[in-house]
Coordinates of C-alpha atoms in Angstrom, one line a residue:
Chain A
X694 CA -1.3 -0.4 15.4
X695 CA -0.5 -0.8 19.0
X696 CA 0.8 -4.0 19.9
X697 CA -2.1 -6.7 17.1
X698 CA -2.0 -9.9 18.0
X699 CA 0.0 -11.8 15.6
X700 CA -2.4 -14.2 13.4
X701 CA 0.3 -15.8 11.4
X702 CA 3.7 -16.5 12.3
X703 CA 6.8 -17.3 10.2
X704 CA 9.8 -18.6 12.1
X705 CA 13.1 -18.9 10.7
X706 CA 11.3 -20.8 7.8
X707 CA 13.8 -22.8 5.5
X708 CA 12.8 -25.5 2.7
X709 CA 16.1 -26.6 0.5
X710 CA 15.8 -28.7 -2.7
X711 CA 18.7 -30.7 -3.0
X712 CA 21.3 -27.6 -2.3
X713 CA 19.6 -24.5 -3.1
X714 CA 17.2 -22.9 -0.6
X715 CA 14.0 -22.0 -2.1
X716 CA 13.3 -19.7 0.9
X717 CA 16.1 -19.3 3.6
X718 CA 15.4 -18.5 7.1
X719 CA 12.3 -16.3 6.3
X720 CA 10.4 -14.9 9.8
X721 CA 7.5 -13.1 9.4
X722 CA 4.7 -11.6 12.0
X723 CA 1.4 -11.0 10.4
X724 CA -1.0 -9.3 12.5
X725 CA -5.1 -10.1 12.5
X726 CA -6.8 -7.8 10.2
X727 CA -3.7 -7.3 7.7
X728 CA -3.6 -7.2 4.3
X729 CA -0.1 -8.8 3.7
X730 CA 1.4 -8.5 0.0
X731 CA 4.5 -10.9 -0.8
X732 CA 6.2 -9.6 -3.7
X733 CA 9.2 -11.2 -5.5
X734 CA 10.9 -11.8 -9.0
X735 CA 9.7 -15.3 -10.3
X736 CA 11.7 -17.5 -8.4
X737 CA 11.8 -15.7 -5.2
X738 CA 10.3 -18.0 -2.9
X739 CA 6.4 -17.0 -2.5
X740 CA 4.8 -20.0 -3.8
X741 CA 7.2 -21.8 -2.0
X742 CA 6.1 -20.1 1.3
X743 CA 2.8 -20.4 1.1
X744 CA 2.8 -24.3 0.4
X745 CA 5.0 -24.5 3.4
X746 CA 2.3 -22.2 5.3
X747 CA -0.3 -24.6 4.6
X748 CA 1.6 -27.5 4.7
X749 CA 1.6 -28.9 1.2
X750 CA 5.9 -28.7 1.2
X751 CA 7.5 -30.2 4.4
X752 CA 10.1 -27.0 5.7
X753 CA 13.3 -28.2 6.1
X754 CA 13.8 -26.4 9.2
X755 CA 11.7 -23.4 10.6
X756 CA 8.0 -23.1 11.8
X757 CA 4.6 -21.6 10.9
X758 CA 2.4 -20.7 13.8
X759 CA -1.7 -19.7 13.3
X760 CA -2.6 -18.0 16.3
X761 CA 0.1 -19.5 18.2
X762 CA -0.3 -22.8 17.5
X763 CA 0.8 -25.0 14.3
X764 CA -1.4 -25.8 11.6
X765 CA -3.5 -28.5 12.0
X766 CA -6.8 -30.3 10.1
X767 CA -9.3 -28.5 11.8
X768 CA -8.4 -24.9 11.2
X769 CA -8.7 -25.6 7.9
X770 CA -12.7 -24.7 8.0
X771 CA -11.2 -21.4 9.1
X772 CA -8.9 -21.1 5.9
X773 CA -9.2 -20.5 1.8
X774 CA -5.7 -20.7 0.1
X775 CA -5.8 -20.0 -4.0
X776 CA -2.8 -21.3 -5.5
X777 CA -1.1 -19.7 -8.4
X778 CA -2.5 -22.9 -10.7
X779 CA -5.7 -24.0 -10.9
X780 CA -6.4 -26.6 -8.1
X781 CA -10.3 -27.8 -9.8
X782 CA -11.8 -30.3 -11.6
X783 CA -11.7 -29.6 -15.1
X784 CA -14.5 -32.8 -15.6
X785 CA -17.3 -30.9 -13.0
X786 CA -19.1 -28.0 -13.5
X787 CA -19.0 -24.4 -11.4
X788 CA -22.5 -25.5 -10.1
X789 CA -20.8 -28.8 -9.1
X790 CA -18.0 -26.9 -7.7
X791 CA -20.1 -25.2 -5.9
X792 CA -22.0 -28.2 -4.3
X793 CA -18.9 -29.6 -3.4
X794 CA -17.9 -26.6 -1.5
X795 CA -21.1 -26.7 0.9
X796 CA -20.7 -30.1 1.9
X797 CA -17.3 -29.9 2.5
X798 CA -17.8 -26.1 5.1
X799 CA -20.0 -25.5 7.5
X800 CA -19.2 -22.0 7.0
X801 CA -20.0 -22.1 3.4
X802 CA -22.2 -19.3 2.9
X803 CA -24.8 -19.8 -0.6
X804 CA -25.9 -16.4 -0.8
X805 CA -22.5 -15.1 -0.9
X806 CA -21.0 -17.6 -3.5
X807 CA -24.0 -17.1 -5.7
X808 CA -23.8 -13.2 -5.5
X809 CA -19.7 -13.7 -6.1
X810 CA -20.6 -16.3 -9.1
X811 CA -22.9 -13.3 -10.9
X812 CA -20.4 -10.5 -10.5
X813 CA -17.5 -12.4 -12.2
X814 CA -20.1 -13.2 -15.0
X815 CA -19.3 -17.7 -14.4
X816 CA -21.8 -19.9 -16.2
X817 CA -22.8 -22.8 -13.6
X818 CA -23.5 -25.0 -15.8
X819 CA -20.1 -25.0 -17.4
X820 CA -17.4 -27.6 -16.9
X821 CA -14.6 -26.0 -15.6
X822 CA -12.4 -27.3 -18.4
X823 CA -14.2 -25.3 -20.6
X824 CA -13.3 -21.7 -18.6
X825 CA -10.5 -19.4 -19.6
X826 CA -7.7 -19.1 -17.2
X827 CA -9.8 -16.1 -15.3
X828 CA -13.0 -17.9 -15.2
X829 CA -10.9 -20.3 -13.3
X830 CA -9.2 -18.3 -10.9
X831 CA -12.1 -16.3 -10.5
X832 CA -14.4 -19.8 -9.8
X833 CA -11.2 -20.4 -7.5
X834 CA -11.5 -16.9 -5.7
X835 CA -15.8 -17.7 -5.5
X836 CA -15.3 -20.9 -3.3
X837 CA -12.4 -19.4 -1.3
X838 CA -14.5 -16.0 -0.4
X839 CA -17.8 -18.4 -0.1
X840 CA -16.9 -19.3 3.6
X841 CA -16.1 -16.2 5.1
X842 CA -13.1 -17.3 6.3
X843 CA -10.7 -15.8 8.8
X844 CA -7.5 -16.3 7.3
X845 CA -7.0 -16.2 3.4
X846 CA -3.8 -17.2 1.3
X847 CA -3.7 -16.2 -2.6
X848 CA -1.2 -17.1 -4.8
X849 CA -1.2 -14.3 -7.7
X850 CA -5.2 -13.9 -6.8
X851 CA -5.9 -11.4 -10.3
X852 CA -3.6 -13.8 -12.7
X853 CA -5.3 -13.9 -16.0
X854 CA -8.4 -11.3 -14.7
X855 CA -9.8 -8.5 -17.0
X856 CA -9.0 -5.2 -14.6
X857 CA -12.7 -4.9 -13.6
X858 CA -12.7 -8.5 -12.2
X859 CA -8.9 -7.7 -10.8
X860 CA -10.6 -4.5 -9.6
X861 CA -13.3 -6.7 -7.5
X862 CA -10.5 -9.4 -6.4
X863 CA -9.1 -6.2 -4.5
X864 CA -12.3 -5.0 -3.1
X865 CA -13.3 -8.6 -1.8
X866 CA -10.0 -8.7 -0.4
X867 CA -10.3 -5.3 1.3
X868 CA -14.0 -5.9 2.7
X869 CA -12.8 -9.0 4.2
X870 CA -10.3 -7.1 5.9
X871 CA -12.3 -4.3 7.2
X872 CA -14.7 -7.0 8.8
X873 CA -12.1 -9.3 10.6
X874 CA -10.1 -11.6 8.3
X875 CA -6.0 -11.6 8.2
X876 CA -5.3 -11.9 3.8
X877 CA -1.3 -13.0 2.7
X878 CA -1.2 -12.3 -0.8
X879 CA 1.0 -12.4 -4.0
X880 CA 1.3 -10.6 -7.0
X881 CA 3.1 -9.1 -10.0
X882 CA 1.3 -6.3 -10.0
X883 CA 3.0 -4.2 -7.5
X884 CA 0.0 -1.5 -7.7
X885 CA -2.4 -3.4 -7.0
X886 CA -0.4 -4.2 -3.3
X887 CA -0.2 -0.9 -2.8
X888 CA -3.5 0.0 -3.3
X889 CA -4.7 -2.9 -0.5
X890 CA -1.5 -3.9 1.4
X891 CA -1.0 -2.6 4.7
X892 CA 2.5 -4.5 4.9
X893 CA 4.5 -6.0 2.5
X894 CA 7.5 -8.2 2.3
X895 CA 10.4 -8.2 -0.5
X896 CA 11.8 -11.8 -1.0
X897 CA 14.9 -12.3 -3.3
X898 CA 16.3 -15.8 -4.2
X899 CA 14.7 -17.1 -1.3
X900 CA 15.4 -14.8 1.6
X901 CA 14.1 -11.9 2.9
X902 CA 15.3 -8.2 1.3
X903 CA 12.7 -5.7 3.0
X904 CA 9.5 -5.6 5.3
X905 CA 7.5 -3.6 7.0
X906 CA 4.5 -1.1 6.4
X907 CA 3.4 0.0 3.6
X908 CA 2.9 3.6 4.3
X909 CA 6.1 3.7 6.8
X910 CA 8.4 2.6 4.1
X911 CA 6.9 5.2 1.5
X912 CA 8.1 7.9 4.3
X913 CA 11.4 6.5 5.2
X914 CA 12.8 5.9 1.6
X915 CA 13.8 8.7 -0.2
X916 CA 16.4 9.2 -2.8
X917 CA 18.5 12.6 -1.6
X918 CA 19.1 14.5 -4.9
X919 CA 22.1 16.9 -5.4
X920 CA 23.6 18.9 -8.6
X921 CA 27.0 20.5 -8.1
X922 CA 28.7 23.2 -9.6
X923 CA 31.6 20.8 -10.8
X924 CA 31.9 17.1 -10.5
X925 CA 30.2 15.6 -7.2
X926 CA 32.2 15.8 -3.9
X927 CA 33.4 12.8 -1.7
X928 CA 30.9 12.1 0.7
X929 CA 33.2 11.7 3.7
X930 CA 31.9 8.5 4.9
X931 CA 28.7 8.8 4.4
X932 CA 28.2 6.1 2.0
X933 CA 28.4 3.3 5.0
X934 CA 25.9 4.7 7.3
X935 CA 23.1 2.1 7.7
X936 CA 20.7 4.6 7.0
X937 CA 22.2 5.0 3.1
X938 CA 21.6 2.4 0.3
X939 CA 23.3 3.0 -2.7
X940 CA 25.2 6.1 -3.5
X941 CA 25.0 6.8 -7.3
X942 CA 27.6 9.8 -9.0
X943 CA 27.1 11.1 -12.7
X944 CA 29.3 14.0 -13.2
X945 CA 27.9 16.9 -11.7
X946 CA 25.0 15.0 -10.4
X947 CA 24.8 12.8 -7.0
X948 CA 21.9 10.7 -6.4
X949 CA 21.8 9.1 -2.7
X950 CA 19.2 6.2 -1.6
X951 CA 17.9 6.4 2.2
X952 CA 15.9 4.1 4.5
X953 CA 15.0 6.3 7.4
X954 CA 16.5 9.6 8.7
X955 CA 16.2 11.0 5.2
X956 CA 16.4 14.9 7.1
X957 CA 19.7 14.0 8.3
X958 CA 21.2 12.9 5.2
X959 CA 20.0 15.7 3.3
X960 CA 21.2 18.3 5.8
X961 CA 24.7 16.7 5.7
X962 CA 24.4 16.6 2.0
X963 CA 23.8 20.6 2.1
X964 CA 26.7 21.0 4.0
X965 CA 28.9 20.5 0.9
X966 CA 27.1 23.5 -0.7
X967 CA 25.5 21.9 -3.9
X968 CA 23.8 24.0 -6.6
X969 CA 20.4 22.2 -6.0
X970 CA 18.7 19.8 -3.8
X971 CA 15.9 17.9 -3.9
X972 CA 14.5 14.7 -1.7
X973 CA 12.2 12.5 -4.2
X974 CA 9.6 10.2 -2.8
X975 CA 9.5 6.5 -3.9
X976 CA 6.3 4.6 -4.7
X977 CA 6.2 1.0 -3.7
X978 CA 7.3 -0.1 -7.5
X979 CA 10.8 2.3 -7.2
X980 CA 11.5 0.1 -3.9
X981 CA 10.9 -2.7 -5.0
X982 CA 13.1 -2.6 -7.6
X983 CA 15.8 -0.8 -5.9
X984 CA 15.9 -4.2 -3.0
X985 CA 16.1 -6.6 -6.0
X986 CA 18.7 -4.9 -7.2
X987 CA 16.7 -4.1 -10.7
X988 CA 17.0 -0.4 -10.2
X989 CA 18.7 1.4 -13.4
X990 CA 20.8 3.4 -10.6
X991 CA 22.0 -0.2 -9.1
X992 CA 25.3 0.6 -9.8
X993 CA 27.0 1.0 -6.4
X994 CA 30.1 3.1 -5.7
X995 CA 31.3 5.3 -3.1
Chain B
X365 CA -19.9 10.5 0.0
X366 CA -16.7 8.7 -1.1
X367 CA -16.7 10.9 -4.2
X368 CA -15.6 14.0 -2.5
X369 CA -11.7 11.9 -1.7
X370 CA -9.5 10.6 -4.3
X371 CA -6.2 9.4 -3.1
X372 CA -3.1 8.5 -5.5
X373 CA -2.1 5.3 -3.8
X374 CA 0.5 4.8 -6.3
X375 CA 2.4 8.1 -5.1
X376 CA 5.4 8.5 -3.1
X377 CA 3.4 10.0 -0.2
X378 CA 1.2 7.4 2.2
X379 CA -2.3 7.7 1.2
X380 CA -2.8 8.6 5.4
X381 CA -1.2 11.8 4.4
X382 CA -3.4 12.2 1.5
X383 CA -6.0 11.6 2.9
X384 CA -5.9 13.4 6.4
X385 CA -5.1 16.5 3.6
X386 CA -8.0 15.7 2.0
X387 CA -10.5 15.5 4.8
X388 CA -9.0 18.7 6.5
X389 CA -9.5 21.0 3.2
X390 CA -12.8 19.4 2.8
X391 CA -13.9 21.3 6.2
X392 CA -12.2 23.8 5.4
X393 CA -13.8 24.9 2.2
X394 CA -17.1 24.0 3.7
X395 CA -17.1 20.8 1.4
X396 CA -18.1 18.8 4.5
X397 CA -20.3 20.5 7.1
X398 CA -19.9 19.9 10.9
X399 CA -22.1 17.2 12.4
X400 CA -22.2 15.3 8.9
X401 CA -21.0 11.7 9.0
X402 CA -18.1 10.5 7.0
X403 CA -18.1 6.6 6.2
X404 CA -17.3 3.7 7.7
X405 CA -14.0 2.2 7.4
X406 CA -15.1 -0.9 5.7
X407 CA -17.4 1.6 3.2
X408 CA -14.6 4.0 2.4
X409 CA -11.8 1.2 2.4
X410 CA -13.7 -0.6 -0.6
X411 CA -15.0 2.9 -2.5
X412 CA -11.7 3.9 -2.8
X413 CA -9.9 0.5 -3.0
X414 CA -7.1 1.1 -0.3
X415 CA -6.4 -0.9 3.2
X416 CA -9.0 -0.6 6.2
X417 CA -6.1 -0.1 8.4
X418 CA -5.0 3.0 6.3
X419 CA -8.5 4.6 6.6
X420 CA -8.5 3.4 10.5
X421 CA -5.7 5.4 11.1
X422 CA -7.0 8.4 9.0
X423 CA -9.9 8.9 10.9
X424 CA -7.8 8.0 14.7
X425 CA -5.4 11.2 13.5
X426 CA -8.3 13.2 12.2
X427 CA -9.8 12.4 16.0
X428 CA -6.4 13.6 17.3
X429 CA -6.5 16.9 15.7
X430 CA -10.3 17.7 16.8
X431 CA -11.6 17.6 13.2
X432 CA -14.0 14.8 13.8
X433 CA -15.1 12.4 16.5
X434 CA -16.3 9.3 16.7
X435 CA -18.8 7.6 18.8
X436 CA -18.7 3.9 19.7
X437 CA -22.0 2.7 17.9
X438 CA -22.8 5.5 15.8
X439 CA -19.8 6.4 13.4
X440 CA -17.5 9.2 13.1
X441 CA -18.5 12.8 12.4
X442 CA -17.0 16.6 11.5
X443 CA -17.0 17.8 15.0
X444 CA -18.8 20.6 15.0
X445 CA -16.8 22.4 17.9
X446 CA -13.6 23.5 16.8
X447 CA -14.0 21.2 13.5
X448 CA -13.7 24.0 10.8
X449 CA -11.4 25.8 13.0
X450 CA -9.0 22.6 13.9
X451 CA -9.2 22.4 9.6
X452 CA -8.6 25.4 8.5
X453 CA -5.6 25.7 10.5
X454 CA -4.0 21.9 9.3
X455 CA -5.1 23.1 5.6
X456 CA -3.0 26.6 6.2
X457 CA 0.1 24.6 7.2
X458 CA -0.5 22.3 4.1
X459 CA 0.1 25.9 2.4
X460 CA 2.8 27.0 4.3
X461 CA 4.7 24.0 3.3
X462 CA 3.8 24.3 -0.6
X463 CA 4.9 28.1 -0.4
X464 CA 8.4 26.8 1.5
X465 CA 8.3 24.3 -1.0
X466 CA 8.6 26.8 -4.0
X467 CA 11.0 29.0 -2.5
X468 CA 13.5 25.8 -2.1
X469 CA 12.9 25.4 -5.2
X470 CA 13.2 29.0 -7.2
X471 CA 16.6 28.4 -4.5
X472 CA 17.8 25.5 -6.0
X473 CA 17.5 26.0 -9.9
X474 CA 19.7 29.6 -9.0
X475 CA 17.1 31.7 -8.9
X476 CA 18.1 35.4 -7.1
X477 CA 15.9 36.3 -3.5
X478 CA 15.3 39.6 -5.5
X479 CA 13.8 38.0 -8.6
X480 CA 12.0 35.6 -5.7
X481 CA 10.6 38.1 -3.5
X482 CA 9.3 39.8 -7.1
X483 CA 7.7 36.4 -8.3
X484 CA 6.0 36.6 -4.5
X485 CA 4.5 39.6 -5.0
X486 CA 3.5 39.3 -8.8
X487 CA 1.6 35.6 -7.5
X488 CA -0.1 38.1 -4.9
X489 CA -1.2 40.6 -7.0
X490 CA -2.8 37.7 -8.7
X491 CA -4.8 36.0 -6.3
X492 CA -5.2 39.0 -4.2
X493 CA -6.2 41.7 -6.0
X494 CA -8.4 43.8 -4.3
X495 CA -5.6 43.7 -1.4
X496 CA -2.8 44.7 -4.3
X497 CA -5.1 47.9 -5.5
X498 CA -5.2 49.7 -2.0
X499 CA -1.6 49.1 -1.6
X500 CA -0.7 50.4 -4.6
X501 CA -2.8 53.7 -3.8
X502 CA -0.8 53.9 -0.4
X503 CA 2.3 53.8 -1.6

């Protein structure tokens, strides 16, 4: 991942309603070909990013840059966005839908949408006010994957999806990857970014808490595990190096959070002689929760 | 093809790890023969549901440690100079590091290097038993 060309960039992006900022000074580099996962609590700022990404919310301050150059109307042949509600007509049909989706792309690709409208089971000839919330996101993810384009935005892409169509969501997303395309998602369902995220970013109350690689941040965050003989020992400082994040002490037992030079920690740990040591890997669910702050062992103390 | 991995992508270990793992003990155990042809990116991105990058860099590292290579064009294959060899030698560190992994571990729940070395030799004597016979009768 040497040097990729940065297909989407997020600068400094603010929007404030009235005085609270829905997303505060959020910069992010999304390279071509990424699969980029936004996770956040309800609240946090996604939805609010994206409309500013595709300029349905005017930022207050800030700038997004596609390929270098702001948005404008004619890259929008290049670009699906799925928004967390239903954007269709409830009064036309998924056939109608459909239509409406050639004329408007010349990219629009029939084979494709029909093969897309078959494997999430949509009747055509249905009004669109008639389908369940899946039906309609899934009609919603049919026209967006219909014109192959090169830069996708989903808002919560599997909301209201039986897992064999949330299954196929991922898959769609992941082929569209492999073969070119640069795909910013959200979702609640933090497994589901780690199976097709290659980056992620944490937002909380509308800034940014954590970014980076998937796979990186799985190998830099470790929680350093140590059981004394009597009640755990000071840590001698070690509690403010940048490298800790939360220092947790239950008796006998000392729990310490890292982000990067886990080794080091762990040897200076040893050093006071504990009874037992162990380093415990953290899934992408564990660090989320421990940068919002929901993390059981959020207590911090020195 | 893709049924030979599985990867835990909701682990604590990158699935690159997992992977690369995977594929070396694969050629190891003869599971994949030299010359044969692995996937595409694209093909084993979607079979097992995880990010092209991810699989990218798999098979760049697995390139890096001479257990396959990859032609412009054609795809990526087990090399079959050096493949099983290059294999066998990542899948005995992968058991170096789960047999330094156990002795932390009898270590750090207060377990004596005595009783250690003598839960050593009884998990020899039990996966090596013809070995265990003679040196019994030597002794």
């Amino acid at each position: 991942m040497s040097d990729p060309t940065t297909t989407i960039a997020i600068n400094g992006l603010t929007k404030r309603y009235g005085e609270t900022a829905a997303v505060d000074d959020l910069t992010i580099a999304i390279p071509q070909g990424s699969i980029f996962g936004l996770l956040g609590t309800n609240g946090a700022g996604k939805t609010t990013t994206f409309k500013c990404m595709l300029g349905l919310a005017r930022a207050t301050s800030g700038s997004v840059a596609f390929n270098g150059k702001p948005l404008a109307p004619e890259m929008f042949e290049q670009m699906s966005y799925v928004p967390e509600r239903c954007a269709l007509y409830e009064w036309m049909t998924g056939a109608e839908h459909l239509e409406m989706q050639r004329r408007a792309f010349k990219r629009y690709d029939p084979k494709r949408a029909d093969r897309l409208v078959d494997m999430f089971a949509l009747d055509r000839k249905k009004k669109v006010g008639k389908y369940s919330k899946g039906q309609q996101t899934a009609m919603a993810l049919v026209l967006a994957f219909s014109t192959h384009p090169e830069i996708l935005v989903l808002d919560e892409p599997a909301s209201g999806l039986d897992p064999v169509h949330q299954r196929h969501v991922l898959d769609l997303i992941i082929g569209e990857a492999a073969s070119g395309a640069t795909i910013v998602f959200s979702s609640h369902q933090i497994g589901q970014v780690e199976r097709a995220a290659d980056r992620v970013a944490i937002l909380h109350q509308g800034t940014l808490r954590l970014a980076g690689e998937v796979e990186q941040l799985k190998a830099d965050v470790k929680v350093v595990e140590a059981v004394f003989e009597t009640d755990a020992p000071s840590l001698n400082g070690l509690q403010n190096d940048p490298a800790v994040g939360y220092v947790q002490r239950t008796g006998r037992l000392l729990r310490v959070y890292v982000r990067g030079r886990g080794d080091e920690i762990e040897k200076a740990i040893a050093a006071k002689g504990p009874r037992s040591l162990r380093v415990l890997d953290q899934n992408l669910e564990d660090i989320f929760l421990s940068t919002v702050g929901a993390s059981p062992s959020n207590g911090t103390e020195a | 093809m893709s049924s030979v991995f599985t990867v835990d992508p909701h682990s604590g270990v990158p699935i690159y790890l997992q992977l690369i793992e995977q594929v070396k003990r694969s050629v190891a155990l003869g599971v994949l023969a030299p010359g044969e042809q692995l996937p595409t990116v694209k093909a084993l991105a979607t079979s097992l549901t995880i990010n092209p990058n991810t699989v990218a860099r798999v098979y760049r590292e697995l390139e890096r440690d001479g257990v396959i290579e990859t032609s412009p064009g054609r795809g990526s294959f087990i090399r079959a100079n050096g493949g099983i060899g290059n294999a066998t030698r990542a899948a005995a560190d992968v058991a170096a590091a789960a047999i330094d992994g156990a002795v932390r571990e009898a270590k750090s729940i207060g377990i004596a290097p005595e009783q250690a070395h003598e839960l050593f030799k009884r998990a020899l004597a039990r996966w090596y038993p013809e070995r265990h016979e003679t040196e019994d009768r030597s002794l």
